[in-house]
Amino acid sequence: MLRPSTQRYSVTRPLYSEDTFEDEHAKVYRKHKRLLDHFIQYFTCTSERAKNAAVSLLPIIGWMKIYSIKDWLLNDIVSGVSTGLVAVLQGLAFSLLASISTWYGLYAAFFPVIMYFFLGTSRHISVGSFPILSLMVGAVVTRLVPDEGPPANITAFEGLTKDEQRILVSASLTFLVGLFQLGMGLLQVGFIVMYLSDTLISGFTTAAAVHILVSQLKFVLGLTVPGFSGPLSIIYTLESVFTQITSTNIHDLVTSIVVMVMVLGVKEINDRFKSKLPVPIPIEVIMTVIACGVSYAFNFSENHGVDVVGKIPNTFESPIAPSLQLFQMTAVEAFPIAIVGFAVAFAVAKVYSVKHDYIIDGNQELIAFGASNIFGGAFKSLAASTALSRSAVQESTGGKTQIAGLLSAIIVLVVILGIGFLLEPLPKSLLGAVVIVNLKGMLMQVVTVPYLWKKDRPDCIVWVGTCLAAIFLGLDLGLAVGLGLELLTVVFRTQKFALASFSVFLNLLQIYEPEGVKIFRIPSPIFFANIDFFRDKLKDAVGFNPLRILRKRNKAVKKIKKMIKKGELTLTSNGLQATCSMPIEKSEEESNMEDLDKPTDYSDLPIQVNWDTELPANIRVPPVNIHSLILDFSVVSFLDISALKGLKAALKEFIRVSVDVYIVGCDPYIIEKLRNCKFFDDEIKTSIFFLTIHDAMLFIHESHPPKTVSEKVNVTVWSLYKLDLFIQRLICINLML
């Protein structure tokens, strides 16, 4: 690699004032649409727009057209059955968090799934109950219908039992959550999740996990603990638990310990040997079957006082109308539930959409979950989102589309209508143990605190503040406190602008880009709210998705190696040649998507693959039309942890498809932070940083010499005379909020 410190340049140009520069160079004005123009465009209807609107509103139309029965149906069946069994168990378990009868958790694994099947854009998430949402619903239920004392003065409660009152509260709240989500989706405000940073979500979910853990102690220990809500409710719950600790039911405790040890052990085996196991071992289902058998055989409920699930109706209950009075009394809690439910589901959906290379629409997801919760609330379902563990089961067992989700709903239907009675002797202590085991991932997030304290203290303050506020003040107030802290840190970082100690390059209005080079200017700080927008616009600017190119290259290399091994490709003087005509393969099994995201392995290839030429055996890989990318950081005043992770991932994607990335005009404070946060490695080196665009361009010129005389003349003139006269095609993406 060349050493830029050995290069010299000199620029000679006239002295310009703003007036003389504008006289000599015409300014390009961007045409801004009027409000009337937007209004007319929005309500103009054409056949193409009508078709796009239909596909957008019903995403099932899009993926059903490409559905391969031969390649996907069996995978969806296996995934649907596996996910359905887990959904049954989690539905029963998570309903305990909502302080309602267990079978209503099964409704959350059926009704919302049906609606999401038609309206959702994610093909891999498993829709249903989610522990944090169930806990937030439970806080509202116990506030309006407490375990001890009279319920709230609500007209709709007249003539209802306590259980029926709680179901009415849960169903009305779920319905209202759906209305909020549907309204936000129709108003196209899906971007709202950008304001929930990874740090805030991590602190919030850790606090929620603590609440869930404490709420399940009464089932694990077999105690009767009243429900508490509001600030310091967790303290009151712990006080009640420890006051009764001597009354612990030893059978419940032993059952819980055995289940937790077995489930944790087998989950560790599943994680360690996931590449060798065809499907994860369904240990929760196995333990449920065993516990049901033991409880029934020894009559735990009668002989040992163990609290069991009890009777499960073998039919669906009639739908109910929500209470408008309850809407008024729960609106404050319903809105954060709607936001949290959507944010978690969208985050999980986004992970799988990137992994499997398809697009999800945040606004359509809001509409899908809104409609799902409205439909589910009418049938007494819990508020629906997605559980991380359940979605992982659906994806890891080979699920390709939401047909797997539909089949999981059919499994739940069979349990409700046919074999639900087999679960009646199931101890609630087992359900509590299952819930606690599934909290492991959320509770382990606490180990990030020391890292954040050392690398990014404002983010650490957001994490700790959000977590402590959510633990002691409640999840709804904790989320509000977290958002306030997050906005304060953004203001603090913005005000604390550190000027660079050097300034050898004048930002001009236009930038000349030689062939094969793309210059991308970022005119604002990069942080949690705009990092995804930054990455999307960067891909738009270069004209390709580097991750998609990398995956196609890795698939092509694997295929070439396989064909060479079989003798279907031979090495000739002109390169690799196919020995026979090869059919075009539609797709390759995505058995290990992680391998496709790694740097291309060219070992064992007898020749270097030239991706700019035609490949043998009908192998198609989209071309990459640039060799260098310059990121102008001259006005980037700070990066937070979320942006740092996103930037690192973006740079690696380009580097792995042989695009050299250079960062210019970067603040020394940011470079020092990147060093402290272990940003640099074998792929991303400190040598990618240059003082100015001009330095980077001269270095690129040395690394990639122009091929034609005209290019040489252009670069020479650009380097030595009237730099700004040749500067054109500015890529200036406004990342300001």
XYZ file of C-alpha atoms in Angstrom:
737
model
C 0.000 0.000 0.000
C 1.277 3.463 -0.888
C 2.217 5.912 1.832
C 0.206 9.111 1.356
C 2.735 11.120 3.364
C 5.202 10.867 0.435
C 2.801 12.587 -1.974
C 2.637 16.341 -2.596
C 0.121 18.502 -4.384
C -0.297 22.124 -5.309
C -3.521 23.872 -6.311
C -3.610 27.165 -8.200
C -6.908 28.937 -8.766
C -8.353 32.468 -8.803
C -9.439 34.130 -5.591
C -13.208 33.860 -5.320
C -15.782 35.771 -3.363
C -19.308 34.378 -3.261
C -20.398 36.945 -5.872
C -17.583 36.243 -8.328
C -18.033 32.496 -7.931
C -21.776 32.738 -8.661
C -21.092 34.978 -11.661
C -18.752 32.405 -13.159
C -20.671 29.251 -12.185
C -24.423 28.903 -12.387
C -26.005 27.659 -9.172
C -28.216 24.595 -9.493
C -31.503 25.035 -7.681
C -33.562 22.114 -6.470
C -37.226 22.353 -7.368
C -39.361 21.976 -4.260
C -42.873 20.653 -4.589
C -45.699 22.713 -3.196
C -48.210 21.246 -0.761
C -50.755 21.273 -3.575
C -48.381 19.222 -5.759
C -48.050 16.591 -3.033
C -51.818 16.581 -2.558
C -52.477 16.090 -6.278
C -49.853 13.361 -6.551
C -51.227 11.518 -3.521
C -54.790 11.422 -4.869
C -53.945 10.793 -8.524
C -54.996 7.256 -9.420
C -53.550 5.188 -12.253
C -53.681 1.468 -12.945
C -50.047 1.118 -11.889
C -50.628 2.980 -8.627
C -53.724 0.900 -7.919
C -51.727 -2.284 -8.461
C -48.898 -1.076 -6.236
C -51.364 -0.018 -3.549
C -52.985 -3.450 -3.567
C -49.622 -5.218 -3.257
C -48.564 -2.782 -0.536
C -51.744 -3.259 1.494
C -51.791 -7.039 0.974
C -48.128 -8.151 0.900
C -49.288 -11.755 0.639
C -49.897 -11.077 -3.071
C -46.210 -10.315 -3.586
C -44.665 -13.388 -1.975
C -47.406 -15.799 -3.038
C -46.484 -15.126 -6.691
C -42.940 -16.404 -6.073
C -43.888 -19.196 -3.659
C -42.185 -22.460 -4.564
C -44.283 -25.386 -3.361
C -41.523 -27.860 -4.153
C -38.747 -25.989 -2.315
C -40.584 -24.198 0.486
C -43.753 -26.057 1.508
C -42.081 -28.863 3.471
C -39.901 -26.363 5.317
C -42.947 -24.267 6.206
C -44.803 -27.339 7.485
C -41.930 -28.402 9.760
C -41.468 -24.844 10.964
C -45.190 -24.311 11.524
C -45.580 -27.431 13.656
C -42.487 -26.629 15.745
C -43.497 -22.991 16.219
C -47.086 -23.958 17.042
C -45.999 -26.197 19.913
C -43.822 -23.426 21.350
C -46.616 -20.880 20.832
C -49.040 -22.999 22.864
C -46.673 -23.187 25.813
C -45.671 -19.520 25.656
C -49.296 -18.437 25.281
C -50.203 -20.217 28.504
C -47.106 -18.879 30.280
C -47.328 -15.248 29.178
C -51.012 -14.998 30.124
C -49.903 -15.333 33.751
C -48.055 -12.032 33.343
C -51.301 -10.346 32.310
C -53.121 -11.664 35.416
C -55.832 -13.345 33.339
C -56.863 -16.964 32.781
C -54.261 -19.011 30.933
C -56.285 -20.013 27.876
C -56.619 -16.412 26.707
C -52.902 -16.525 25.935
C -53.738 -19.194 23.340
C -56.068 -16.742 21.616
C -53.087 -14.411 21.095
C -51.359 -17.203 19.168
C -54.353 -17.639 16.856
C -56.421 -14.529 16.020
C -53.586 -11.993 15.422
C -51.653 -14.560 13.361
C -54.550 -14.919 10.917
C -54.702 -11.173 10.284
C -50.924 -10.750 10.051
C -50.762 -13.561 7.476
C -52.522 -11.287 4.979
C -51.177 -7.864 5.984
C -47.640 -8.388 7.344
C -44.477 -7.800 5.317
C -42.138 -10.005 7.380
C -41.988 -13.629 6.311
C -40.219 -14.969 9.404
C -41.473 -13.436 12.655
C -43.892 -15.418 14.806
C -46.803 -13.217 15.858
C -48.380 -13.728 19.268
C -47.966 -12.888 22.929
C -44.802 -11.157 24.106
C -43.771 -11.142 27.793
C -43.115 -7.401 28.089
C -46.455 -6.499 26.512
C -48.241 -9.060 28.683
C -46.632 -7.538 31.771
C -47.657 -4.010 30.724
C -51.215 -5.230 30.125
C -51.141 -6.969 33.500
C -50.185 -3.718 35.229
C -53.313 -2.051 33.813
C -55.500 -5.056 34.682
C -54.375 -5.135 38.321
C -54.769 -1.348 38.605
C -58.399 -1.424 37.504
C -59.317 -4.829 38.961
C -56.988 -5.397 41.960
C -56.648 -8.744 43.728
C -57.796 -7.161 46.953
C -60.414 -4.453 47.182
C -63.155 -3.243 44.841
C -62.588 -2.685 41.119
C -62.637 0.712 39.428
C -66.018 2.393 39.033
C -66.772 1.362 35.450
C -70.309 0.853 34.169
C -69.334 -2.108 31.979
C -68.187 -4.043 35.096
C -71.721 -4.384 36.432
C -72.837 -8.004 36.712
C -69.402 -9.439 35.806
C -67.179 -11.656 37.903
C -63.637 -10.553 38.710
C -62.191 -12.789 35.967
C -64.680 -11.414 33.429
C -63.836 -7.860 34.453
C -60.148 -8.524 33.917
C -60.818 -10.035 30.504
C -62.837 -6.966 29.533
C -59.950 -4.696 30.579
C -57.387 -6.803 28.692
C -59.525 -7.051 25.547
C -60.418 -3.325 25.515
C -56.792 -2.361 26.063
C -55.661 -4.664 23.234
C -58.322 -3.156 20.960
C -57.141 0.374 21.813
C -53.500 -0.590 21.208
C -54.559 -1.816 17.777
C -56.344 1.468 17.060
C -53.208 3.444 17.953
C -51.029 1.240 15.738
C -53.475 1.315 12.834
C -53.774 5.093 13.086
C -49.993 5.559 13.075
C -49.703 3.238 10.098
C -52.312 5.132 8.092
C -50.588 8.417 8.977
C -47.267 6.948 7.750
C -45.345 7.520 10.998
C -43.464 4.241 11.053
C -40.255 6.260 11.335
C -41.076 6.858 15.015
C -39.089 3.755 16.003
C -35.910 5.530 14.877
C -36.072 7.539 18.095
C -35.759 4.376 20.179
C -32.037 3.703 20.157
C -30.493 0.286 20.731
C -29.214 1.555 24.074
C -32.653 2.687 25.230
C -34.315 -0.547 24.094
C -31.609 -2.605 25.808
C -32.049 -0.786 29.130
C -35.840 -0.898 28.869
C -36.029 -4.617 28.060
C -33.584 -5.433 30.876
C -35.835 -3.592 33.336
C -38.860 -5.399 31.911
C -37.055 -8.719 32.401
C -36.497 -7.838 36.069
C -40.211 -7.079 36.462
C -41.147 -10.353 34.770
C -38.710 -12.318 36.946
C -40.170 -10.844 40.136
C -43.749 -11.412 38.958
C -43.057 -15.123 38.393
C -41.637 -15.755 41.858
C -45.118 -16.397 43.262
C -45.650 -19.249 40.786
C -42.183 -20.707 41.242
C -42.541 -20.672 45.045
C -46.247 -21.530 45.112
C -47.251 -18.381 47.028
C -50.340 -16.180 46.957
C -49.091 -12.660 46.206
C -51.484 -9.819 45.347
C -50.825 -7.824 42.209
C -49.357 -4.333 42.518
C -49.172 -1.548 39.957
C -47.674 1.921 39.733
C -44.320 3.282 40.959
C -42.370 1.038 43.364
C -44.716 -1.883 42.624
C -41.696 -4.160 42.314
C -40.651 -3.263 45.885
C -44.103 -4.075 47.225
C -44.145 -7.386 45.353
C -40.747 -8.418 46.731
C -41.847 -7.437 50.222
C -44.925 -9.650 49.927
C -42.875 -12.565 48.558
C -40.254 -12.466 51.310
C -42.921 -12.053 53.984
C -44.418 -15.401 52.893
C -41.166 -17.165 52.005
C -41.636 -19.718 54.797
C -44.879 -20.874 53.129
C -43.102 -21.999 49.952
C -44.639 -25.077 48.294
C -41.690 -27.457 47.984
C -43.291 -29.333 45.073
C -43.623 -26.125 43.048
C -40.062 -25.128 43.883
C -38.554 -28.502 42.934
C -40.583 -28.612 39.708
C -39.367 -25.135 38.769
C -35.715 -25.867 39.532
C -35.726 -29.128 37.553
C -37.421 -27.463 34.584
C -35.047 -24.470 34.583
C -31.934 -26.655 34.785
C -33.115 -28.985 32.018
C -34.312 -26.214 29.697
C -31.171 -24.119 30.158
C -28.938 -27.144 29.572
C -30.700 -28.279 26.409
C -30.910 -24.722 25.037
C -27.140 -24.513 25.445
C -26.813 -27.761 23.472
C -29.121 -26.356 20.775
C -26.964 -23.233 20.466
C -23.677 -25.124 20.428
C -24.729 -27.762 17.907
C -27.269 -25.808 15.860
C -25.330 -26.498 12.658
C -25.580 -30.257 13.227
C -29.143 -30.497 14.543
C -31.874 -30.596 11.854
C -34.241 -28.779 14.253
C -33.701 -27.488 17.804
C -34.655 -29.951 20.530
C -38.117 -28.794 21.762
C -37.168 -29.176 25.398
C -39.959 -26.916 26.702
C -42.561 -29.083 24.987
C -40.908 -32.255 26.279
C -40.829 -30.942 29.855
C -44.471 -29.881 29.532
C -45.533 -33.388 28.530
C -43.527 -34.931 31.379
C -44.848 -32.432 33.943
C -48.441 -32.982 32.835
C -48.006 -36.736 33.176
C -46.376 -36.561 36.618
C -48.909 -33.995 37.888
C -51.826 -36.124 36.695
C -50.365 -39.390 38.030
C -49.669 -38.032 41.538
C -52.621 -35.614 41.598
C -50.436 -32.618 42.472
C -53.403 -30.276 42.682
C -55.350 -32.233 45.316
C -52.575 -33.988 47.238
C -49.876 -31.319 47.346
C -51.678 -28.011 46.816
C -49.940 -27.268 43.516
C -51.654 -24.571 41.446
C -52.407 -25.974 37.969
C -53.761 -24.561 34.731
C -57.192 -26.043 35.339
C -60.045 -26.343 32.928
C -59.460 -25.084 29.392
C -62.691 -24.507 27.400
C -62.798 -26.564 24.217
C -64.439 -23.764 22.265
C -63.913 -20.115 21.430
C -65.755 -17.567 23.511
C -68.083 -15.067 21.891
C -66.530 -11.765 20.761
C -67.131 -8.699 22.914
C -67.386 -4.996 22.249
C -64.690 -2.874 23.907
C -65.664 -0.368 26.586
C -65.331 3.315 25.644
C -65.015 4.166 29.328
C -62.040 1.816 29.541
C -60.543 3.537 26.486
C -60.525 6.798 28.429
C -58.957 5.197 31.511
C -56.247 3.227 29.683
C -55.225 5.547 26.822
C -52.085 6.700 28.637
C -50.873 3.103 29.048
C -52.075 1.933 25.623
C -49.838 4.278 23.630
C -46.482 3.070 25.071
C -47.709 -0.518 24.716
C -48.400 0.159 21.039
C -44.955 1.719 20.550
C -43.040 -1.018 22.416
C -44.924 -3.833 20.698
C -44.251 -2.402 17.244
C -40.632 -1.462 17.988
C -39.731 -4.979 19.148
C -41.523 -6.677 16.260
C -40.003 -4.313 13.680
C -36.485 -4.801 15.079
C -36.795 -8.598 14.875
C -38.393 -8.430 11.415
C -35.595 -6.196 10.170
C -32.930 -8.667 11.287
C -34.538 -11.487 9.318
C -35.296 -9.311 6.281
C -31.593 -8.409 6.006
C -30.569 -12.011 6.527
C -32.923 -13.347 3.844
C -32.694 -10.360 1.510
C -36.198 -8.939 1.239
C -37.791 -5.617 2.148
C -40.126 -4.834 5.032
C -42.274 -1.709 5.293
C -42.527 -0.074 8.729
C -45.816 1.670 7.961
C -47.393 -1.509 6.637
C -46.165 -3.371 9.728
C -47.997 -0.822 11.879
C -51.153 -1.413 9.859
C -50.725 -5.187 10.123
C -50.218 -5.196 13.891
C -52.968 -2.622 14.362
C -55.473 -4.762 12.478
C -54.230 -7.894 14.262
C -54.717 -6.379 17.712
C -58.127 -4.947 16.819
C -59.234 -8.366 15.559
C -57.649 -10.151 18.521
C -59.046 -7.675 21.069
C -62.560 -8.309 19.793
C -62.024 -12.014 20.567
C -60.447 -11.441 24.032
C -56.870 -11.955 22.880
C -53.806 -10.504 24.577
C -51.901 -7.691 22.881
C -49.744 -9.241 20.152
C -46.202 -8.576 19.024
C -43.488 -11.184 18.554
C -41.355 -13.172 20.968
C -37.681 -13.390 20.037
C -37.340 -17.060 20.997
C -40.475 -18.088 19.104
C -39.422 -16.216 15.976
C -35.994 -17.844 16.226
C -37.682 -21.259 16.236
C -39.770 -20.375 13.166
C -36.730 -19.166 11.224
C -34.190 -21.760 12.381
C -36.488 -24.709 11.578
C -36.607 -23.618 7.942
C -39.659 -21.357 7.770
C -39.758 -19.474 4.463
C -43.023 -17.497 4.634
C -45.970 -16.742 6.898
C -47.510 -20.037 5.808
C -45.438 -21.404 8.695
C -47.190 -18.878 10.960
C -50.585 -19.929 9.610
C -49.776 -23.590 10.313
C -48.678 -22.685 13.847
C -52.083 -21.049 14.342
C -53.723 -24.297 13.173
C -51.734 -26.204 15.816
C -53.038 -23.760 18.437
C -56.557 -24.261 17.062
C -56.219 -28.032 17.482
C -55.100 -27.555 21.082
C -57.966 -25.193 21.901
C -60.716 -27.278 20.312
C -59.359 -30.807 20.636
C -56.647 -31.637 23.136
C -56.636 -28.693 25.530
C -57.929 -30.924 28.324
C -54.577 -32.713 28.357
C -52.947 -29.518 29.649
C -55.323 -29.092 32.598
C -52.979 -30.786 35.159
C -50.010 -28.653 34.020
C -48.442 -26.903 37.084
C -48.257 -23.116 36.796
C -44.805 -23.347 38.386
C -43.597 -24.946 35.135
C -45.000 -22.038 33.144
C -43.265 -19.616 35.500
C -39.993 -21.501 35.081
C -40.320 -21.407 31.288
C -40.892 -17.646 31.391
C -37.822 -17.099 33.611
C -35.584 -19.233 31.387
C -36.605 -17.196 28.338
C -35.440 -14.042 30.133
C -31.783 -15.090 29.988
C -30.968 -13.072 26.873
C -32.603 -9.903 28.184
C -31.045 -10.157 31.637
C -27.566 -10.745 30.193
C -27.729 -7.329 28.527
C -26.508 -5.876 31.823
C -22.946 -6.907 30.894
C -22.908 -4.085 28.314
C -22.913 -1.423 31.058
C -19.137 -1.532 31.805
C -18.420 -1.407 28.065
C -20.690 1.614 27.588
C -19.171 3.383 30.605
C -15.691 3.077 29.142
C -16.562 3.818 25.515
C -19.612 6.104 25.478
C -20.762 7.570 28.788
C -23.809 9.450 27.427
C -25.134 6.148 26.072
C -24.332 4.501 29.399
C -26.356 7.168 31.214
C -29.310 6.502 28.890
C -29.068 2.743 29.541
C -28.774 2.972 33.317
C -31.320 5.800 33.639
C -33.895 3.996 31.499
C -33.367 0.702 33.303
C -33.591 2.135 36.842
C -36.571 4.348 35.996
C -38.447 1.441 34.396
C -37.687 -0.832 37.368
C -38.784 1.558 40.107
C -41.311 3.842 38.384
C -42.930 1.293 36.082
C -42.433 0.450 32.423
C -44.569 3.260 31.008
C -42.903 6.027 33.030
C -39.509 4.383 32.534
C -39.907 4.576 28.763
C -40.771 8.277 29.011
C -37.717 8.914 31.207
C -35.522 7.022 28.732
C -36.768 9.103 25.809
C -36.099 12.290 27.773
C -32.550 11.202 28.601
C -31.953 10.228 24.997
C -33.009 13.639 23.701
C -30.827 15.340 26.311
C -27.789 13.351 25.195
C -28.422 14.329 21.569
C -28.594 18.003 22.572
C -25.451 17.615 24.686
C -23.478 15.975 21.874
C -24.666 18.522 19.329
C -23.681 21.467 21.487
C -20.321 19.930 22.296
C -18.938 20.460 18.801
C -15.190 19.926 18.659
C -13.555 21.757 15.756
C -10.825 19.877 13.944
C -7.296 21.108 14.512
C -6.697 21.313 10.794
C -8.474 22.831 7.826
C -6.614 22.470 4.569
C -9.565 21.944 2.248
C -12.403 24.292 1.395
C -15.847 22.679 1.118
C -17.026 23.624 -2.353
C -20.462 23.477 -3.881
C -19.742 20.664 -6.298
C -17.368 17.717 -6.393
C -15.783 16.199 -9.482
C -15.905 12.393 -9.459
C -13.516 10.493 -11.737
C -14.738 7.223 -13.184
C -14.913 4.459 -10.590
C -15.013 6.858 -7.627
C -18.044 7.896 -5.598
C -17.882 10.801 -3.139
C -20.539 10.842 -0.421
C -20.849 13.800 1.938
C -22.545 13.487 5.331
C -23.660 16.953 6.473
C -24.678 16.094 10.070
C -23.758 13.940 13.067
C -24.527 10.232 12.756
C -26.444 8.649 15.612
C -29.164 6.118 16.428
C -31.974 8.057 14.720
C -30.348 8.393 11.277
C -27.845 5.537 10.939
C -30.306 3.349 9.007
C -31.223 6.281 6.751
C -27.515 6.923 6.170
C -26.916 3.318 5.104
C -29.948 3.271 2.809
C -28.959 6.514 1.078
C -25.378 5.343 0.717
C -26.617 2.270 -1.157
C -28.820 4.479 -3.337
C -25.842 6.717 -4.127
C -23.519 3.920 -5.253
C -26.312 2.146 -7.122
C -26.006 -1.323 -5.582
C -26.416 -3.235 -2.319
C -22.933 -4.491 -1.329
C -24.284 -7.197 0.996
C -26.417 -8.609 -1.798
C -23.415 -8.570 -4.160
C -21.265 -10.309 -1.528
C -23.804 -13.083 -1.048
C -24.114 -13.656 -4.785
C -20.318 -13.781 -5.143
C -19.987 -16.277 -2.317
C -22.716 -18.450 -3.847
C -20.949 -18.234 -7.218
C -17.571 -19.219 -5.736
C -19.147 -22.172 -3.933
C -20.784 -23.282 -7.164
C -17.537 -22.890 -9.154
C -15.603 -24.945 -6.590
C -18.283 -27.619 -6.650
C -18.253 -27.782 -10.455
C -14.446 -27.951 -10.584
C -14.507 -30.805 -8.087
C -17.047 -32.677 -10.232
C -15.094 -31.987 -13.410
C -17.811 -29.819 -14.903
C -15.401 -26.875 -15.225
C -11.895 -27.008 -16.670
C -9.045 -24.485 -16.739
C -8.124 -23.264 -20.237
C -5.970 -20.446 -21.579
C -9.074 -18.251 -21.614
C -9.964 -19.064 -18.005
C -12.587 -21.441 -16.669
C -14.768 -23.158 -19.257
C -17.792 -25.374 -18.705
C -17.424 -28.890 -20.136
C -21.172 -29.034 -20.805
C -24.156 -26.720 -20.958
C -25.338 -26.017 -17.448
C -28.943 -25.080 -16.604
C -29.594 -21.897 -14.651
C -30.408 -22.700 -11.052
C -33.293 -20.735 -9.594
C -31.920 -20.462 -6.078
C -29.556 -22.094 -3.676
C -30.591 -23.456 -0.298
C -30.025 -20.786 2.312
C -28.888 -23.311 4.910
C -26.188 -21.124 6.346
C -26.720 -17.464 5.526
C -23.990 -16.437 7.969
C -21.327 -17.979 5.723
C -22.546 -15.935 2.759
C -21.928 -12.707 4.688
C -18.258 -13.496 5.314
C -15.365 -12.393 3.045
C -15.211 -14.416 -0.166
C -12.951 -17.453 0.168
C -10.902 -17.850 -3.007
C -8.761 -20.704 -1.664
C -8.696 -23.920 -3.719
C -9.497 -21.947 -6.890
C -6.919 -22.429 -9.667
C -7.600 -18.964 -11.084
C -8.586 -15.540 -9.787
C -12.234 -14.786 -10.530
C -12.740 -11.593 -12.526
C -16.188 -10.360 -11.583
C -16.227 -7.829 -14.436
C -16.184 -10.547 -17.097
C -18.735 -13.150 -18.123
C -18.714 -16.140 -15.771
C -19.055 -19.757 -16.888
C -22.044 -22.056 -16.427
C -24.632 -19.259 -16.628
C -23.510 -17.843 -13.282
C -24.806 -14.293 -12.880
C -23.377 -11.759 -10.428
C -24.317 -8.048 -10.688
C -21.350 -5.802 -11.521
C -19.774 -3.282 -9.147
C -19.155 -0.062 -11.077
C -16.872 1.668 -8.571
C -13.534 0.781 -7.028
C -13.330 3.569 -4.436
C -15.766 5.259 -2.074
C -14.951 8.514 -0.255
C -16.986 9.457 2.806
C -16.704 13.133 3.689
C -16.907 13.434 7.503
C -15.906 17.103 7.638
C -19.121 18.143 9.424
C -19.749 14.944 11.407
C -19.347 16.127 14.995
C -20.106 12.862 16.836
C -21.005 9.190 16.545
C -22.844 7.182 19.181
C -22.573 3.436 19.782
C -25.501 2.559 17.506
C -24.004 4.601 14.665
C -20.572 3.112 15.253
C -21.929 -0.426 14.869
C -23.900 0.510 11.754
C -20.932 2.326 10.175
C -18.619 -0.613 10.794
C -21.085 -3.044 9.227
C -21.531 -0.758 6.192
C -17.779 -0.349 5.631
C -17.175 -4.093 5.833
C -19.888 -4.756 3.260
C -18.122 -2.486 0.743
C -14.616 -3.720 1.573
C -15.702 -7.342 1.062
C -16.803 -6.593 -2.510
C -13.412 -5.005 -3.298
C -14.482 -1.380 -2.935
C -11.808 0.674 -1.168
C -13.368 3.001 1.407
C -11.752 6.278 2.502
C -12.932 8.687 5.192
C -11.852 12.324 4.887
C -12.014 15.361 7.148
C -12.770 13.307 10.243
C -12.598 14.985 13.645
C -9.676 13.684 15.775
C -12.130 13.169 18.645
C -14.113 10.717 16.504
C -10.992 8.837 15.391
C -9.924 8.470 19.017
C -13.374 7.170 19.929
C -13.220 4.638 17.101
C -9.906 3.384 18.471
C -11.298 3.078 21.998
C -14.344 1.175 20.789
C -12.252 -1.418 18.889
C -13.565 -0.179 15.540
C -10.418 -1.150 13.642
C -9.508 -4.739 12.749
C -7.946 -6.752 9.925
C -10.429 -5.330 7.401
C -10.916 -1.742 8.594
C -7.578 -0.002 9.194
C -6.603 3.480 10.316
C -4.962 4.033 6.910
C -8.393 4.723 5.361
C -8.455 8.214 6.951
C -7.240 11.232 4.968
C -7.182 14.940 5.759
C -9.123 16.084 2.690
C -10.935 14.815 -0.390
C -7.975 16.005 -2.466
C -5.535 13.838 -0.487
C -7.766 10.818 -0.903
C -8.206 11.451 -4.643
C -4.462 11.671 -5.244
C -3.965 8.445 -3.349
C -6.725 6.760 -5.380
C -5.084 8.052 -8.563
C -1.851 6.320 -7.551
C -3.670 3.099 -6.585
C -5.936 3.036 -9.674
C -4.150 4.845 -12.546
C -6.432 6.160 -15.324
C -6.612 3.843 -18.334
C -7.151 6.439 -21.084
C -5.321 9.605 -22.085
C -8.417 11.742 -21.534
C -8.758 10.415 -18.008
C -5.102 11.226 -17.309
C -5.580 14.779 -18.563
C -8.711 15.225 -16.476
C -7.053 13.981 -13.299
C -3.936 16.122 -13.887
C -6.003 19.253 -14.426
C -8.178 18.389 -11.433
C -5.121 17.963 -9.263
C -3.197 21.091 -10.299
C -5.397 23.844 -11.643
C -8.747 25.397 -10.785
C -9.991 22.533 -8.621
C -13.415 24.015 -8.093
C -14.061 24.605 -11.814
C -14.280 20.858 -12.362
C -16.197 19.935 -9.255
C -19.555 18.441 -10.260
C -22.291 16.103 -9.123
C -22.378 16.686 -5.389
C -23.913 13.830 -3.447
C -25.213 15.642 -0.405
C -27.689 13.538 1.552
C -29.408 15.489 4.307
C -29.355 13.329 7.405
C -30.653 16.057 9.696
C -33.772 15.112 11.627
